[in-house]
mmCIF file of C-alpha atoms in Angstrom:
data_model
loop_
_atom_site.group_PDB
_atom_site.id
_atom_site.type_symbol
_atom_site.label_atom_id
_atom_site.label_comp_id
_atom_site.label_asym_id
_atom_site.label_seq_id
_atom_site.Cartn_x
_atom_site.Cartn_y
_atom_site.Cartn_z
ATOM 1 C CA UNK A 68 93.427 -33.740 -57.285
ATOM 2 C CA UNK A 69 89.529 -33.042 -57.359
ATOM 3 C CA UNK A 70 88.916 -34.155 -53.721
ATOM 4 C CA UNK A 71 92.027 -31.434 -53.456
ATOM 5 C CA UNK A 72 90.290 -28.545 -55.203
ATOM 6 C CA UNK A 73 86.716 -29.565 -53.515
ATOM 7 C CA UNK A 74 88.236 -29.471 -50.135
ATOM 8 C CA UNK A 75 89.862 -26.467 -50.743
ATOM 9 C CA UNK A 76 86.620 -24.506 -52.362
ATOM 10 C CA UNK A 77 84.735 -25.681 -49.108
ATOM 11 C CA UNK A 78 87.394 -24.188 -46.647
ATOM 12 C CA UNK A 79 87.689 -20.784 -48.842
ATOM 13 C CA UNK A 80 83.809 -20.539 -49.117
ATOM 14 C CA UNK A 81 83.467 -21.219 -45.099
ATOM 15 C CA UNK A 82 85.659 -18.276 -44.466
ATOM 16 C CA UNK A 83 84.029 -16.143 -46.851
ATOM 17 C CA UNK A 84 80.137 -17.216 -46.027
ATOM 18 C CA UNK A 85 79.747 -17.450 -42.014
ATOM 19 C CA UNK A 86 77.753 -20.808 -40.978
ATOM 20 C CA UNK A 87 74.368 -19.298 -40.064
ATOM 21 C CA UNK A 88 74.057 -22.114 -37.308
ATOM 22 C CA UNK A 89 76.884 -21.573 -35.121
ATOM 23 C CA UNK A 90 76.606 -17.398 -35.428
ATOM 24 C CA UNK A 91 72.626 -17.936 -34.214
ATOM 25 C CA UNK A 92 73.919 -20.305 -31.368
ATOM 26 C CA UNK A 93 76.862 -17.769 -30.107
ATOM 27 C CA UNK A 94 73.951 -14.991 -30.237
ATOM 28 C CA UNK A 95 71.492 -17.113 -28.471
ATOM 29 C CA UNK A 96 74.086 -17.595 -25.787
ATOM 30 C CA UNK A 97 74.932 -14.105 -25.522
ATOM 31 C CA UNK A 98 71.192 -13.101 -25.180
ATOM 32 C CA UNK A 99 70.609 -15.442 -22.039
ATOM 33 C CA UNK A 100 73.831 -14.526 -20.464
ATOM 34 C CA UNK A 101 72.417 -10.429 -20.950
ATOM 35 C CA UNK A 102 69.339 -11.450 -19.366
ATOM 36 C CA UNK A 103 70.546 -13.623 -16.658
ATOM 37 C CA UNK A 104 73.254 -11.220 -15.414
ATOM 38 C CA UNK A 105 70.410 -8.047 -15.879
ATOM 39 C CA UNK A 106 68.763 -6.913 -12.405
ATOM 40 C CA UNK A 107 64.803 -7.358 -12.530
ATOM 41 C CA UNK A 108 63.760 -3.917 -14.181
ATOM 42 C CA UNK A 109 60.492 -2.426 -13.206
ATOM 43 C CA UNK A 110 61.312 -0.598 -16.926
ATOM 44 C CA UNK A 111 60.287 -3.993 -18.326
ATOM 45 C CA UNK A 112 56.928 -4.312 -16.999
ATOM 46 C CA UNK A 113 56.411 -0.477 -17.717
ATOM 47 C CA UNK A 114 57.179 -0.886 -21.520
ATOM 48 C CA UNK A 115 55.131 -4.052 -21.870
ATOM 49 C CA UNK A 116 52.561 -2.082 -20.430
ATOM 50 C CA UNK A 117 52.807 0.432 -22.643
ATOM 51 C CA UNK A 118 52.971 -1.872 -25.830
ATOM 52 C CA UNK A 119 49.679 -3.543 -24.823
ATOM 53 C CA UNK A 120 48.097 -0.287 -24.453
ATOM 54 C CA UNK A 121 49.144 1.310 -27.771
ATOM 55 C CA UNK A 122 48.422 -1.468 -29.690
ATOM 56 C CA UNK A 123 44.501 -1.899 -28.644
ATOM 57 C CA UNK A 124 44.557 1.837 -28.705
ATOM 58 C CA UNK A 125 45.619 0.990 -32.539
ATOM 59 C CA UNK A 126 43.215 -1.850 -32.728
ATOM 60 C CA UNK A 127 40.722 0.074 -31.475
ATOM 61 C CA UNK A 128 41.353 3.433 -34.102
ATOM 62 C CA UNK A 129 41.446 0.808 -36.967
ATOM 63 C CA UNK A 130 38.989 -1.974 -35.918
ATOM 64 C CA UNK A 131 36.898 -0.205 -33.965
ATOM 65 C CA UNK A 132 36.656 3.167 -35.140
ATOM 66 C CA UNK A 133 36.802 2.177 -38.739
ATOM 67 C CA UNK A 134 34.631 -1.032 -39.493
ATOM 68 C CA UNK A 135 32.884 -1.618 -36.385
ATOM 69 C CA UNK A 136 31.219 1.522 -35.480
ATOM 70 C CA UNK A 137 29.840 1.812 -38.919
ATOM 71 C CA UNK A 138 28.801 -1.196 -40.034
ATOM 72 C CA UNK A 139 26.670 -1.966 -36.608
ATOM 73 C CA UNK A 140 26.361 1.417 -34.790
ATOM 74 C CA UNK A 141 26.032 4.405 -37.604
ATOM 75 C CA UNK A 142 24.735 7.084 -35.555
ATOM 76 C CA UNK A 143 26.916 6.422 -32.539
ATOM 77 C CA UNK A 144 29.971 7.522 -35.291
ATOM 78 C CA UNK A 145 28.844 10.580 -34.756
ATOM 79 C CA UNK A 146 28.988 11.128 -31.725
ATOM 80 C CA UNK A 147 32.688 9.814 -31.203
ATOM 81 C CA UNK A 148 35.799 12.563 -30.419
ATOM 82 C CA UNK A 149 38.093 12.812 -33.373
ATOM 83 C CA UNK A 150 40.498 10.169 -33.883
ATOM 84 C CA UNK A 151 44.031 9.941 -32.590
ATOM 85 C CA UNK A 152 45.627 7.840 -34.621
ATOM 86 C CA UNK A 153 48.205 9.930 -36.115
ATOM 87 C CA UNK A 154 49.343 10.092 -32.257
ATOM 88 C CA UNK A 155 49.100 6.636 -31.459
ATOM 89 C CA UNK A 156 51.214 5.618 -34.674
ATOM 90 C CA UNK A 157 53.602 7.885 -33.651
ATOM 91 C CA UNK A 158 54.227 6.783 -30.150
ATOM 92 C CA UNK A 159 54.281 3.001 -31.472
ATOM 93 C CA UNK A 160 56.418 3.388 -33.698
ATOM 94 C CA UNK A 161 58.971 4.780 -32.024
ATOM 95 C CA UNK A 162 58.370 2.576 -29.258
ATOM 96 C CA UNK A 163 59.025 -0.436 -32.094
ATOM 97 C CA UNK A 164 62.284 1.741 -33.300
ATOM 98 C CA UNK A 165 60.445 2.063 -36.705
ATOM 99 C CA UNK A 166 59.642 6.036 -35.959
ATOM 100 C CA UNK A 167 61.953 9.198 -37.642
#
């Protein structure tokens, strides 16, 4: 009777709660078979490019700008154009779909 009831709660909880495992695997498959079937984009390279620049831009604004320049070069501050960081942010993160 208990082995029963156990076997049943397992089968009703399966259908309820999705095995993480197998849902990961069928999305892993579908992700190489997107890729594999997608022509070589030059829209790729253009958007890694783009990454890489924004984010030393950002490393630059926040390192750079912030700690570096006046901790070692105080005067040269000074002498910088105003920041752009507001821009920057903005054009990251909509590139990351975290933007409006």
């Amino acid at each position: 009777m208990w082995s029963f009831l156990a076997k049943l709660g397992g089968t009703l909880l399966g259908k309820i709660i999705p095995d993480r495992s197998k849902t990961n695997e069928a999305q892993s498959r579908i992700n190489e078979a997107e890729v594999a079937g997608g022509p070589a984009s030059r829209l790729r390279l253009w958007r890694s490019f783009l990454g890489w620049v924004l984010s030393l831009l950002f490393a630059w604004e926040v390192v750079g700008r912030l700690i570096i320049i006046p901790m070692f070069f105080p005067g040269f501050g000074k002498t910088l154009p105003p920041s752009a960081l507001d821009q920057i942010m903005a054009l990251l993160m909509g590139m990351l779909g975290l933007g409006w």
